[in-house]
Amino acid sequence: MAKRKAPEEAAAQVDPSSEAWNKIPWRKLEKHCFRIQKRIYRASQRGNKRTVQKLQKLLMKSEAARLLAVRKVTQDNQGKKTAGIDGVKSVKPQDRFTMVHQIHPKHWKYQKAKPVRRVWIPKPGKAEKRPLGIPTMLERAKQALVKAGLEPAWEAVFEPNSYGFRPGRSCHDAIGAILNHIRYKPKFVLDADIKGCFDHAS
């Protein structure tokens, strides 16, 4: 029968980097990033492009935004266990801290992006498949960081009735908007599909 480990021995085996990662004040970091994003949004509404760009650079260089980007990719996202071309599926806390350092914009000019892993997934209700490119974890973390800076700037200038790939909006919101528009007066609904547009664009 195996002997149970003493509490002191079990405590000694706890990974210090894992403990450090769990002790990060995530709520405080989220508030800090949200404050900068709010300033980006307001500057974009005013049309002040220079301030928008300065604040975007400030956000992308901040450690808070980089930590949140890495956590989103390695822990929160649905595809956190999906490997890119390098085969990395799960990232340990120690490697997460390394990734936070690597995604700083000052390193980007020295880093060459790795190619995406091509996967063919079936289209619903059709025999044909569509290609899906899966980037590496590092590239996904960079994308999450850039998105944090770009999203508030574009949200400020988007059309009010745009629902595709927008935060806090879904197809149900689009259905509700259509219902409100056609409720009192009949209207035409146009559905356009450009066949293979992005498949064949240079």
C-alpha atoms as a printed R data frame, in Angstrom:
    type eleno elety resid chain resno       x      y       z
1   ATOM     1    CA   MET     A     1   0.000  0.000   0.000
2   ATOM     2    CA   ALA     A     2   1.427  3.390  -1.052
3   ATOM     3    CA   LYS     A     3   2.296  5.849   1.736
4   ATOM     4    CA   ARG     A     4   0.488  9.191   1.729
5   ATOM     5    CA   LYS     A     5   2.717 12.208   1.231
6   ATOM     6    CA   ALA     A     6   3.193 14.557   4.175
7   ATOM     7    CA   PRO     A     7   1.597 18.051   3.796
8   ATOM     8    CA   GLU     A     8   5.087 19.665   3.802
9   ATOM     9    CA   GLU     A     9   6.231 17.378   0.949
10  ATOM    10    CA   ALA     A    10   3.046 18.060  -1.102
11  ATOM    11    CA   ALA     A    11   3.449 21.825  -0.596
12  ATOM    12    CA   ALA     A    12   7.072 21.642  -1.766
13  ATOM    13    CA   GLN     A    13   5.961 20.038  -5.040
14  ATOM    14    CA   VAL     A    14   3.619 22.941  -5.972
15  ATOM    15    CA   ASP     A    15   4.948 24.684  -9.071
16  ATOM    16    CA   PRO     A    16   5.917 28.263  -8.077
17  ATOM    17    CA   SER     A    17   5.125 29.609 -11.558
18  ATOM    18    CA   SER     A    18   1.654 28.032 -11.385
19  ATOM    19    CA   GLU     A    19   1.096 29.658  -7.986
20  ATOM    20    CA   ALA     A    20   2.320 33.021  -9.311
21  ATOM    21    CA   TRP     A    21  -0.019 32.775 -12.329
22  ATOM    22    CA   ASN     A    22  -3.033 32.029 -10.116
23  ATOM    23    CA   LYS     A    23  -2.198 34.937  -7.790
24  ATOM    24    CA   ILE     A    24  -2.327 37.541 -10.586
25  ATOM    25    CA   PRO     A    25  -5.105 40.107  -9.806
26  ATOM    26    CA   TRP     A    26  -7.064 39.458 -13.020
27  ATOM    27    CA   ARG     A    27 -10.007 41.705 -12.102
28  ATOM    28    CA   LYS     A    28  -7.667 44.649 -11.569
29  ATOM    29    CA   LEU     A    29  -5.968 44.027 -14.942
30  ATOM    30    CA   GLU     A    30  -9.345 43.824 -16.713
31  ATOM    31    CA   LYS     A    31 -10.391 47.175 -15.215
32  ATOM    32    CA   HIS     A    32  -7.096 48.778 -16.263
33  ATOM    33    CA   CYS     A    33  -7.468 47.555 -19.880
34  ATOM    34    CA   PHE     A    34 -11.134 48.548 -20.001
35  ATOM    35    CA   ARG     A    35 -10.247 52.121 -18.967
36  ATOM    36    CA   ILE     A    36  -7.795 52.440 -21.867
37  ATOM    37    CA   GLN     A    37 -10.288 50.816 -24.282
38  ATOM    38    CA   LYS     A    38 -12.938 53.322 -23.177
39  ATOM    39    CA   ARG     A    39 -10.540 56.180 -23.964
40  ATOM    40    CA   ILE     A    40  -9.837 54.643 -27.394
41  ATOM    41    CA   TYR     A    41 -13.594 54.394 -28.051
42  ATOM    42    CA   ARG     A    42 -14.226 58.039 -27.126
43  ATOM    43    CA   ALA     A    43 -11.245 59.315 -29.125
44  ATOM    44    CA   SER     A    44 -12.460 57.330 -32.157
45  ATOM    45    CA   GLN     A    45 -15.948 58.831 -31.770
46  ATOM    46    CA   ARG     A    46 -14.395 62.309 -31.829
47  ATOM    47    CA   GLY     A    47 -12.384 61.395 -34.925
48  ATOM    48    CA   ASN     A    48  -9.068 61.966 -33.134
49  ATOM    49    CA   LYS     A    49  -6.943 59.384 -34.961
50  ATOM    50    CA   ARG     A    50  -3.642 60.458 -33.407
51  ATOM    51    CA   THR     A    51  -4.937 59.899 -29.855
52  ATOM    52    CA   VAL     A    52  -6.460 56.556 -30.923
53  ATOM    53    CA   GLN     A    53  -3.102 55.341 -32.255
54  ATOM    54    CA   LYS     A    54  -1.220 56.509 -29.131
55  ATOM    55    CA   LEU     A    55  -3.669 54.766 -26.821
56  ATOM    56    CA   GLN     A    56  -3.609 51.586 -28.940
57  ATOM    57    CA   LYS     A    57   0.197 51.462 -28.656
58  ATOM    58    CA   LEU     A    58  -0.062 52.086 -24.906
59  ATOM    59    CA   LEU     A    59  -2.567 49.244 -24.515
60  ATOM    60    CA   MET     A    60  -0.607 46.745 -26.604
61  ATOM    61    CA   LYS     A    61   2.620 47.440 -24.701
62  ATOM    62    CA   SER     A    62   0.984 47.187 -21.264
63  ATOM    63    CA   GLU     A    63   1.684 44.025 -19.292
64  ATOM    64    CA   ALA     A    64  -1.970 43.840 -18.205
65  ATOM    65    CA   ALA     A    65  -3.217 43.514 -21.816
66  ATOM    66    CA   ARG     A    66  -0.512 40.962 -22.657
67  ATOM    67    CA   LEU     A    67  -1.345 38.828 -19.618
68  ATOM    68    CA   LEU     A    68  -5.050 38.915 -20.484
69  ATOM    69    CA   ALA     A    69  -4.342 38.024 -24.138
70  ATOM    70    CA   VAL     A    70  -2.281 34.972 -23.107
71  ATOM    71    CA   ARG     A    71  -4.915 33.865 -20.573
72  ATOM    72    CA   LYS     A    72  -7.662 34.203 -23.201
73  ATOM    73    CA   VAL     A    73  -5.797 32.022 -25.706
74  ATOM    74    CA   THR     A    74  -4.416 29.391 -23.319
75  ATOM    75    CA   GLN     A    75  -7.289 29.082 -20.806
76  ATOM    76    CA   ASP     A    76 -10.544 30.787 -21.857
77  ATOM    77    CA   ASN     A    77 -10.985 30.146 -25.588
78  ATOM    78    CA   GLN     A    78 -12.826 27.091 -26.878
79  ATOM    79    CA   GLY     A    79  -9.841 26.113 -29.063
80  ATOM    80    CA   LYS     A    80  -7.304 26.182 -26.212
81  ATOM    81    CA   LYS     A    81  -6.541 22.463 -26.782
82  ATOM    82    CA   THR     A    82  -6.212 22.820 -30.569
83  ATOM    83    CA   ALA     A    83  -2.601 22.709 -31.746
84  ATOM    84    CA   GLY     A    84  -1.107 24.800 -34.522
85  ATOM    85    CA   ILE     A    85   1.672 23.717 -36.888
86  ATOM    86    CA   ASP     A    86   4.136 23.473 -33.954
87  ATOM    87    CA   GLY     A    87   1.981 20.827 -32.187
88  ATOM    88    CA   VAL     A    88   1.644 22.822 -28.927
89  ATOM    89    CA   LYS     A    89  -1.724 21.955 -27.338
90  ATOM    90    CA   SER     A    90  -1.478 23.092 -23.728
91  ATOM    91    CA   VAL     A    91   0.793 25.797 -22.323
92  ATOM    92    CA   LYS     A    92   2.166 25.498 -18.778
93  ATOM    93    CA   PRO     A    93   2.140 28.557 -16.458
94  ATOM    94    CA   GLN     A    94   5.910 28.992 -16.793
95  ATOM    95    CA   ASP     A    95   5.591 29.065 -20.602
96  ATOM    96    CA   ARG     A    96   2.662 31.509 -20.327
97  ATOM    97    CA   PHE     A    97   4.935 34.044 -18.630
98  ATOM    98    CA   THR     A    98   7.475 33.544 -21.447
99  ATOM    99    CA   MET     A    99   4.700 34.088 -23.998
100 ATOM   100    CA   VAL     A   100   3.652 37.333 -22.244
101 ATOM   101    CA   HIS     A   101   7.211 38.598 -22.798
102 ATOM   102    CA   GLN     A   102   7.384 37.329 -26.404
103 ATOM   103    CA   ILE     A   103   4.169 39.052 -27.582
104 ATOM   104    CA   HIS     A   104   5.451 42.530 -26.660
105 ATOM   105    CA   PRO     A   105   5.286 44.609 -29.901
106 ATOM   106    CA   LYS     A   106   9.007 45.461 -29.653
107 ATOM   107    CA   HIS     A   107   9.846 41.818 -30.517
108 ATOM   108    CA   TRP     A   108   7.588 41.556 -33.581
109 ATOM   109    CA   LYS     A   109  10.078 42.830 -36.134
110 ATOM   110    CA   TYR     A   110  12.477 40.024 -35.138
111 ATOM   111    CA   GLN     A   111   9.821 37.281 -35.241
112 ATOM   112    CA   LYS     A   112   8.629 35.609 -38.407
113 ATOM   113    CA   ALA     A   113   5.049 34.341 -38.199
114 ATOM   114    CA   LYS     A   114   4.725 30.567 -38.499
115 ATOM   115    CA   PRO     A   115   2.333 29.216 -41.150
116 ATOM   116    CA   VAL     A   116  -1.162 28.123 -40.138
117 ATOM   117    CA   ARG     A   117  -2.202 24.478 -39.905
118 ATOM   118    CA   ARG     A   118  -4.747 23.824 -42.673
119 ATOM   119    CA   VAL     A   119  -7.794 21.771 -41.680
120 ATOM   120    CA   TRP     A   120 -10.782 21.020 -43.929
121 ATOM   121    CA   ILE     A   121 -14.135 21.122 -42.143
122 ATOM   122    CA   PRO     A   122 -17.499 20.115 -43.649
123 ATOM   123    CA   LYS     A   123 -20.052 22.779 -44.545
124 ATOM   124    CA   PRO     A   124 -23.410 22.207 -42.810
125 ATOM   125    CA   GLY     A   125 -25.861 20.419 -45.128
126 ATOM   126    CA   LYS     A   126 -23.353 20.199 -48.008
127 ATOM   127    CA   ALA     A   127 -20.883 17.634 -49.278
128 ATOM   128    CA   GLU     A   128 -18.095 20.171 -49.872
129 ATOM   129    CA   LYS     A   129 -15.635 21.271 -47.179
130 ATOM   130    CA   ARG     A   130 -14.172 24.663 -46.333
131 ATOM   131    CA   PRO     A   131 -10.577 25.377 -45.296
132 ATOM   132    CA   LEU     A   132  -9.770 26.500 -41.761
133 ATOM   133    CA   GLY     A   133  -6.365 27.898 -40.811
134 ATOM   134    CA   ILE     A   134  -5.241 27.261 -37.223
135 ATOM   135    CA   PRO     A   135  -2.372 29.544 -36.058
136 ATOM   136    CA   THR     A   136   0.115 28.651 -33.322
137 ATOM   137    CA   MET     A   137  -0.565 29.661 -29.702
138 ATOM   138    CA   LEU     A   138   1.931 32.541 -29.912
139 ATOM   139    CA   GLU     A   139   0.281 33.963 -33.042
140 ATOM   140    CA   ARG     A   140  -3.160 33.613 -31.430
141 ATOM   141    CA   ALA     A   141  -1.938 35.559 -28.386
142 ATOM   142    CA   LYS     A   142  -0.645 38.337 -30.679
143 ATOM   143    CA   GLN     A   143  -3.987 38.417 -32.492
144 ATOM   144    CA   ALA     A   144  -5.879 38.675 -29.172
145 ATOM   145    CA   LEU     A   145  -3.635 41.578 -28.135
146 ATOM   146    CA   VAL     A   146  -4.154 43.443 -31.423
147 ATOM   147    CA   LYS     A   147  -7.905 42.787 -31.251
148 ATOM   148    CA   ALA     A   148  -8.035 44.415 -27.791
149 ATOM   149    CA   GLY     A   149  -6.674 47.615 -29.354
150 ATOM   150    CA   LEU     A   150  -8.601 47.561 -32.648
151 ATOM   151    CA   GLU     A   151 -12.051 46.575 -31.376
152 ATOM   152    CA   PRO     A   152 -12.964 49.713 -29.379
153 ATOM   153    CA   ALA     A   153 -11.767 52.010 -32.195
154 ATOM   154    CA   TRP     A   154 -13.946 50.299 -34.816
155 ATOM   155    CA   GLU     A   155 -16.940 49.777 -32.528
156 ATOM   156    CA   ALA     A   156 -17.183 53.565 -32.246
157 ATOM   157    CA   VAL     A   157 -17.636 54.052 -36.009
158 ATOM   158    CA   PHE     A   158 -19.575 50.917 -37.054
159 ATOM   159    CA   GLU     A   159 -23.104 51.123 -38.430
160 ATOM   160    CA   PRO     A   160 -25.739 50.616 -35.693
161 ATOM   161    CA   ASN     A   161 -27.387 47.762 -37.650
162 ATOM   162    CA   SER     A   162 -24.203 45.741 -38.246
163 ATOM   163    CA   TYR     A   163 -24.295 42.377 -36.451
164 ATOM   164    CA   GLY     A   164 -21.559 40.195 -37.973
165 ATOM   165    CA   PHE     A   165 -18.613 39.287 -35.705
166 ATOM   166    CA   ARG     A   166 -19.347 42.065 -33.192
167 ATOM   167    CA   PRO     A   167 -18.866 41.719 -29.422
168 ATOM   168    CA   GLY     A   168 -22.104 41.355 -27.495
169 ATOM   169    CA   ARG     A   169 -24.184 40.774 -30.651
170 ATOM   170    CA   SER     A   170 -25.527 37.611 -32.247
171 ATOM   171    CA   CYS     A   171 -27.830 36.414 -35.042
172 ATOM   172    CA   HIS     A   172 -30.747 36.758 -32.586
173 ATOM   173    CA   ASP     A   173 -30.143 40.524 -32.438
174 ATOM   174    CA   ALA     A   174 -30.197 40.663 -36.254
175 ATOM   175    CA   ILE     A   175 -33.467 38.674 -36.346
176 ATOM   176    CA   GLY     A   176 -34.982 41.075 -33.795
177 ATOM   177    CA   ALA     A   177 -33.907 44.125 -35.843
178 ATOM   178    CA   ILE     A   178 -35.424 42.636 -39.032
179 ATOM   179    CA   LEU     A   179 -38.675 41.893 -37.191
180 ATOM   180    CA   ASN     A   180 -38.917 45.496 -35.955
181 ATOM   181    CA   HIS     A   181 -38.303 46.857 -39.478
182 ATOM   182    CA   ILE     A   182 -40.889 44.699 -41.270
183 ATOM   183    CA   ARG     A   183 -43.549 44.657 -38.551
184 ATOM   184    CA   TYR     A   184 -45.564 47.681 -39.730
185 ATOM   185    CA   LYS     A   185 -44.671 47.928 -43.422
186 ATOM   186    CA   PRO     A   186 -43.698 45.205 -45.945
187 ATOM   187    CA   LYS     A   187 -40.114 45.512 -47.181
188 ATOM   188    CA   PHE     A   188 -37.734 43.747 -49.548
189 ATOM   189    CA   VAL     A   189 -34.997 41.535 -48.072
190 ATOM   190    CA   LEU     A   190 -31.927 41.056 -50.291
191 ATOM   191    CA   ASP     A   191 -29.490 38.200 -49.702
192 ATOM   192    CA   ALA     A   192 -26.240 38.395 -51.678
193 ATOM   193    CA   ASP     A   193 -23.554 35.715 -51.790
194 ATOM   194    CA   ILE     A   194 -20.319 36.294 -53.724
195 ATOM   195    CA   LYS     A   195 -19.240 32.764 -54.674
196 ATOM   196    CA   GLY     A   196 -15.670 31.916 -53.729
197 ATOM   197    CA   CYS     A   197 -14.686 35.561 -53.249
198 ATOM   198    CA   PHE     A   198 -11.892 35.082 -50.705
199 ATOM   199    CA   ASP     A   199 -10.927 31.665 -52.077
200 ATOM   200    CA   HIS     A   200  -9.774 33.181 -55.370
201 ATOM   201    CA   ALA     A   201  -8.695 36.724 -54.381
202 ATOM   202    CA   SER     A   202  -4.960 37.302 -54.887
